[in-house]
Amino acid sequence: MRWALFAVGWTAGWLLLWAPRRLPPPSGARPPVAVVVPARDEAAALPGLLVALTAQLRPGDELVVVDDHSADATAAVATSHGARVIRAPALPDGWLGKPHACTVGAAATTAPVLVFVDADVRPGPGLLDSVAAVVTDDVVVSVQPWQDAERVAQRLTVLANVVALMGSAAFTPAGEHVRPDVAFGPVLAVTRATYERVGGHADPAVRASRTEDIALAARVGASRVFSHRRDATFHPRGLRATVDGWSRTMAAGIASTRWWALLGTVAWVASLAGGPFVGWAAVPLSALQVAVLGRRAGRTGIVAAVYPLLVVVLVVIVARAGWALRRTTWKGRSIA
């Protein structure tokens, strides 16, 4: 019986993260894009993003960095790398910082396609061309970056990215025949017409959400999700900061997960946690699976061999996410 339960969870893991999906290659001309980067104390991260973005800009494109009351040199760094910098007004009541910055940036641009990009993203060479080519009216297109963690300690959170991809229900053998209900905020594209039709980040359900990406996708009603190392990566800033970031959004992500994807993900994590109690033969099977699936979400290396530690870190993230539902702090702001 124990082996049967293990086999169910182990199989669910393969099915829920069957294969990463890369953005389709662009074909021909694309519409102009307005790239909006919400930034609060991102002076260290911006150069890696902006150097890659400016190399991809075409005539008619816009690149705006919204300085969200940074205490560092965010504005100066953005300006020196060719971005137009806009300082966000004071944060109104009922808003969170990122949705407000995105709203300010969108209002300051005119291109027909909006692409919102987090400051810690490292875009692949053709990201803007591919995103602009695939986005259509009445759909949100998003890319979850591959977690490019150079230090071993930073790789301990890779299962959070794995379960986020699993929970999206976008990477099963059914491919795009199953449309996800969620979106990923690090790279999110939408036509301006659709954005304005649903109220954008200013919609009451979006502007107060810690997962404004999921809330915006719900307002639009359709989503396409991609994730591939060649499209975009992100670099964790440290174990504590990465755990805090995942904890801030994990609970809302769980609540937005389809029941069957949530059940399958829980079964998979349970198979990892319970494997040693099933029989030691389960340990190499789980380690192999973590190595393969982890590689689809980020850099793993030697940490796959100590996967029970990764499970502990994931449990800590989920527990902290539950605690943070009451109130948490993010970049110096208290979030109720």
XYZ file of C-alpha atoms in Angstrom:
336
model
C 0.000 0.000 0.000
C 2.810 2.402 0.875
C 4.517 1.705 -2.429
C 1.258 2.268 -4.285
C 0.793 5.679 -2.677
C 4.402 6.558 -3.416
C 3.956 5.526 -7.049
C 0.864 7.721 -7.391
C 2.693 10.794 -6.104
C 5.862 10.043 -8.058
C 3.858 9.654 -11.280
C 1.866 12.831 -10.588
C 5.115 14.772 -10.434
C 6.145 13.680 -13.922
C 2.724 14.465 -15.370
C 2.376 17.921 -13.793
C 5.781 19.083 -15.019
C 5.971 17.030 -18.170
C 8.027 19.532 -20.128
C 8.923 23.229 -20.046
C 7.322 25.314 -22.766
C 9.320 27.883 -24.677
C 7.810 30.956 -26.289
C 7.213 30.430 -30.012
C 9.829 32.093 -32.220
C 8.683 35.422 -33.671
C 7.602 35.509 -37.283
C 7.838 38.757 -39.186
C 7.099 42.193 -37.813
C 5.681 42.767 -34.350
C 3.735 45.671 -32.829
C 5.574 48.233 -30.706
C 5.825 47.378 -27.023
C 5.915 49.467 -23.871
C 8.163 47.772 -21.315
C 7.288 48.800 -17.767
C 9.676 47.912 -14.934
C 8.361 48.541 -11.399
C 11.414 49.120 -9.215
C 11.886 49.724 -5.508
C 15.499 49.624 -4.311
C 16.627 47.725 -7.402
C 19.871 49.536 -8.227
C 21.868 46.303 -8.024
C 19.499 44.292 -10.212
C 18.636 46.792 -12.941
C 21.853 46.743 -15.011
C 21.486 43.048 -15.865
C 17.894 43.615 -16.961
C 18.250 46.895 -18.830
C 21.333 45.937 -20.839
C 19.433 42.938 -22.213
C 16.209 44.887 -22.810
C 17.748 47.857 -24.624
C 19.404 45.459 -27.067
C 15.947 44.170 -28.028
C 14.144 47.490 -28.507
C 12.810 48.365 -31.934
C 11.550 51.671 -33.378
C 8.362 52.664 -31.558
C 9.188 50.687 -28.406
C 9.224 52.349 -24.996
C 11.204 51.444 -21.881
C 10.037 52.927 -18.592
C 11.337 52.291 -15.087
C 8.933 53.382 -12.369
C 10.951 54.363 -9.302
C 8.732 53.354 -6.398
C 10.252 55.621 -3.722
C 13.603 53.847 -3.696
C 16.177 54.596 -1.022
C 19.076 53.628 -3.290
C 20.330 54.735 -6.725
C 17.553 53.010 -8.684
C 16.648 56.135 -10.680
C 20.246 57.031 -11.541
C 21.080 53.476 -12.615
C 17.973 53.253 -14.790
C 18.708 56.578 -16.470
C 22.324 55.630 -17.150
C 21.125 52.503 -18.951
C 18.796 54.336 -21.314
C 15.442 53.928 -19.565
C 12.940 56.721 -19.020
C 12.435 57.068 -15.291
C 9.130 58.036 -13.704
C 8.805 58.564 -9.984
C 5.668 56.985 -8.589
C 3.354 59.315 -6.638
C 2.583 58.601 -3.008
C 0.978 55.202 -2.550
C -2.813 55.665 -2.231
C -4.851 53.820 0.379
C -5.999 50.410 -0.760
C -3.073 49.870 -3.126
C 0.049 47.731 -2.968
C 3.265 49.095 -4.352
C 3.796 46.949 -7.435
C 0.280 47.318 -8.905
C 0.504 51.063 -8.336
C 3.888 51.311 -10.055
C 2.611 49.233 -12.977
C -0.427 51.497 -13.324
C 1.755 54.605 -13.327
C 4.073 53.130 -15.948
C 1.269 51.975 -18.219
C -0.357 55.412 -18.087
C 2.916 57.055 -19.160
C 3.244 54.971 -22.339
C 1.299 54.610 -25.580
C 2.495 51.426 -27.348
C -0.259 48.900 -28.165
C 1.386 46.059 -26.201
C 2.315 46.331 -22.533
C 5.089 44.139 -21.123
C 5.629 44.272 -17.355
C 9.025 42.944 -16.254
C 10.450 42.534 -12.750
C 13.849 44.062 -12.095
C 15.542 40.769 -11.186
C 14.645 39.097 -14.495
C 17.354 38.368 -17.052
C 15.626 38.236 -20.464
C 16.636 35.836 -23.183
C 17.836 37.387 -26.458
C 14.454 37.321 -28.237
C 12.073 37.745 -25.326
C 10.365 40.970 -26.437
C 9.956 39.812 -30.032
C 8.480 36.482 -28.945
C 6.133 37.917 -26.316
C 4.857 40.653 -28.621
C 4.279 38.134 -31.400
C 2.209 35.749 -29.273
C 0.054 38.160 -27.258
C -3.471 38.792 -28.543
C -6.547 40.604 -27.312
C -8.360 39.107 -24.328
C -5.447 36.980 -23.142
C -2.577 37.479 -20.695
C 0.791 36.001 -21.696
C 3.336 35.388 -18.963
C 6.736 33.778 -18.525
C 7.986 32.228 -15.303
C 11.789 32.637 -15.282
C 14.177 29.775 -14.724
C 15.799 30.063 -11.282
C 19.491 30.607 -12.009
C 20.953 30.193 -8.522
C 24.742 30.153 -8.504
C 25.236 29.414 -4.790
C 24.193 26.142 -3.225
C 22.193 27.856 -0.460
C 20.148 29.747 -3.050
C 19.192 26.468 -4.748
C 17.412 25.215 -1.646
C 14.219 27.028 -2.732
C 14.022 25.421 -6.174
C 11.031 23.262 -5.189
C 8.985 26.434 -4.732
C 9.462 27.169 -8.424
C 8.762 23.531 -9.296
C 5.426 23.457 -7.462
C 4.500 26.874 -8.897
C 4.906 25.448 -12.394
C 3.018 22.295 -11.430
C 0.185 24.280 -9.888
C -0.272 26.376 -13.008
C -1.508 23.246 -14.829
C 0.236 24.557 -17.939
C 2.992 21.965 -18.343
C 1.150 18.637 -18.461
C 1.194 16.239 -21.444
C -2.016 17.973 -22.583
C 0.006 21.095 -23.359
C -2.049 24.139 -24.253
C -5.215 22.073 -24.473
C -5.465 22.880 -20.755
C -5.604 26.636 -20.317
C -4.264 27.859 -16.958
C -6.219 30.164 -14.654
C -3.070 31.883 -13.378
C -0.268 34.054 -14.685
C 3.275 34.786 -13.566
C 4.251 38.359 -12.756
C 8.000 38.437 -13.543
C 7.220 38.744 -17.270
C 3.624 39.563 -18.148
C 2.277 40.887 -21.442
C -1.156 42.099 -22.440
C -2.524 44.307 -25.191
C -3.300 47.840 -24.101
C -6.872 47.465 -25.322
C -7.437 44.452 -23.079
C -5.606 46.066 -20.180
C -7.775 49.172 -20.324
C -10.949 47.163 -20.855
C -10.552 45.261 -17.569
C -9.199 48.228 -15.612
C -5.608 46.981 -15.535
C -3.756 47.039 -12.242
C -6.151 49.744 -11.048
C -9.041 47.293 -10.809
C -9.970 46.921 -7.105
C -9.360 43.167 -7.209
C -5.872 43.677 -8.650
C -4.479 46.775 -6.943
C -4.735 45.290 -3.434
C -3.552 41.778 -4.341
C -0.166 40.356 -3.393
C -0.450 38.250 -6.549
C -1.529 40.955 -8.946
C -0.507 38.697 -11.837
C -3.090 36.055 -10.923
C -5.717 38.701 -10.201
C -5.146 40.381 -13.573
C -5.362 37.049 -15.388
C -8.661 36.374 -13.622
C -10.019 39.735 -14.763
C -8.949 39.114 -18.368
C -10.300 35.570 -18.309
C -7.651 33.791 -20.397
C -3.983 33.065 -19.862
C -1.037 31.520 -21.686
C 1.984 30.514 -19.617
C 5.532 29.723 -20.711
C 8.699 28.808 -18.879
C 12.045 27.996 -20.401
C 15.632 28.779 -19.502
C 16.281 30.412 -22.868
C 13.357 32.826 -22.517
C 14.103 34.323 -19.089
C 15.973 33.617 -15.866
C 16.129 35.207 -12.453
C 18.890 35.246 -9.870
C 17.940 34.726 -6.218
C 19.500 37.340 -3.949
C 20.008 35.000 -1.023
C 18.211 32.253 0.843
C 16.374 34.552 3.276
C 15.251 37.013 0.606
C 14.084 34.221 -1.702
C 12.150 32.478 1.083
C 10.510 35.807 1.956
C 9.549 36.392 -1.672
C 7.965 32.970 -2.126
C 6.217 33.212 1.260
C 4.578 36.476 0.245
C 2.827 34.924 -2.751
C 2.569 31.188 -2.087
C -0.766 31.212 -0.224
C -2.578 33.127 -2.957
C -1.040 30.853 -5.553
C -2.308 27.774 -3.733
C -5.778 29.277 -3.468
C -5.819 29.865 -7.236
C -4.697 26.356 -8.174
C -7.162 23.984 -9.812
C -8.176 21.192 -7.454
C -6.675 18.385 -9.486
C -3.358 20.192 -9.945
C -3.266 21.002 -6.233
C -4.074 17.407 -5.309
C -1.399 16.085 -7.663
C 1.201 18.534 -6.366
C 0.443 17.631 -2.752
C 0.695 13.944 -3.649
C 4.067 14.538 -5.244
C 5.464 16.450 -2.264
C 4.088 13.728 0.020
C 5.923 11.110 -2.028
C 9.162 13.037 -1.515
C 8.577 13.417 2.211
C 7.419 9.853 2.731
C 9.822 8.091 0.406
C 12.387 7.112 3.072
C 9.593 5.551 5.134
C 8.338 3.533 2.175
C 11.654 1.851 1.552
C 15.169 2.953 0.766
C 14.668 2.038 -2.883
C 12.359 5.065 -3.087
C 15.171 7.447 -2.185
C 17.165 7.221 -5.443
C 13.907 7.342 -7.403
C 12.933 10.614 -5.725
C 16.441 12.042 -5.994
C 16.469 11.308 -9.724
C 13.072 12.911 -10.143
C 14.058 16.030 -8.216
C 17.201 16.318 -10.354
C 15.207 16.118 -13.590
C 12.158 18.170 -12.618
C 14.237 20.646 -10.668
C 16.348 21.248 -13.757
C 13.178 22.263 -15.614
C 12.572 25.001 -13.041
C 16.069 26.051 -12.035
C 19.621 25.162 -11.184
C 19.857 22.205 -8.794
C 23.189 20.416 -8.989
C 24.210 18.601 -5.848
C 21.160 19.700 -3.819
C 19.031 17.115 -5.635
C 20.901 14.446 -3.684
C 19.709 15.986 -0.399
C 16.153 16.523 -1.580
C 14.602 15.970 1.897
C 16.233 19.268 2.879
C 14.521 20.912 -0.106
C 11.195 19.534 1.147
C 11.864 21.065 4.572
C 12.545 24.453 2.969
C 9.337 24.163 0.932
C 7.324 23.342 4.056
C 8.837 26.374 5.786
C 7.821 28.572 2.847
C 4.245 27.267 2.913
C 4.043 27.688 6.690
C 5.376 31.234 6.468
C 2.899 31.937 3.668
C 0.038 30.930 5.942
C 1.356 33.134 8.734
C 1.855 36.048 6.335
C -1.823 35.985 5.366
C -2.460 38.235 8.377
C 0.273 40.784 7.742
C 3.743 40.793 6.299
C 6.478 43.240 5.311
C 7.917 43.559 1.829
C 10.648 46.033 0.903
C 9.974 48.151 3.946
C 6.191 48.271 3.556
C 3.681 46.574 5.799
C 1.129 44.570 3.795
C -2.154 43.640 5.412
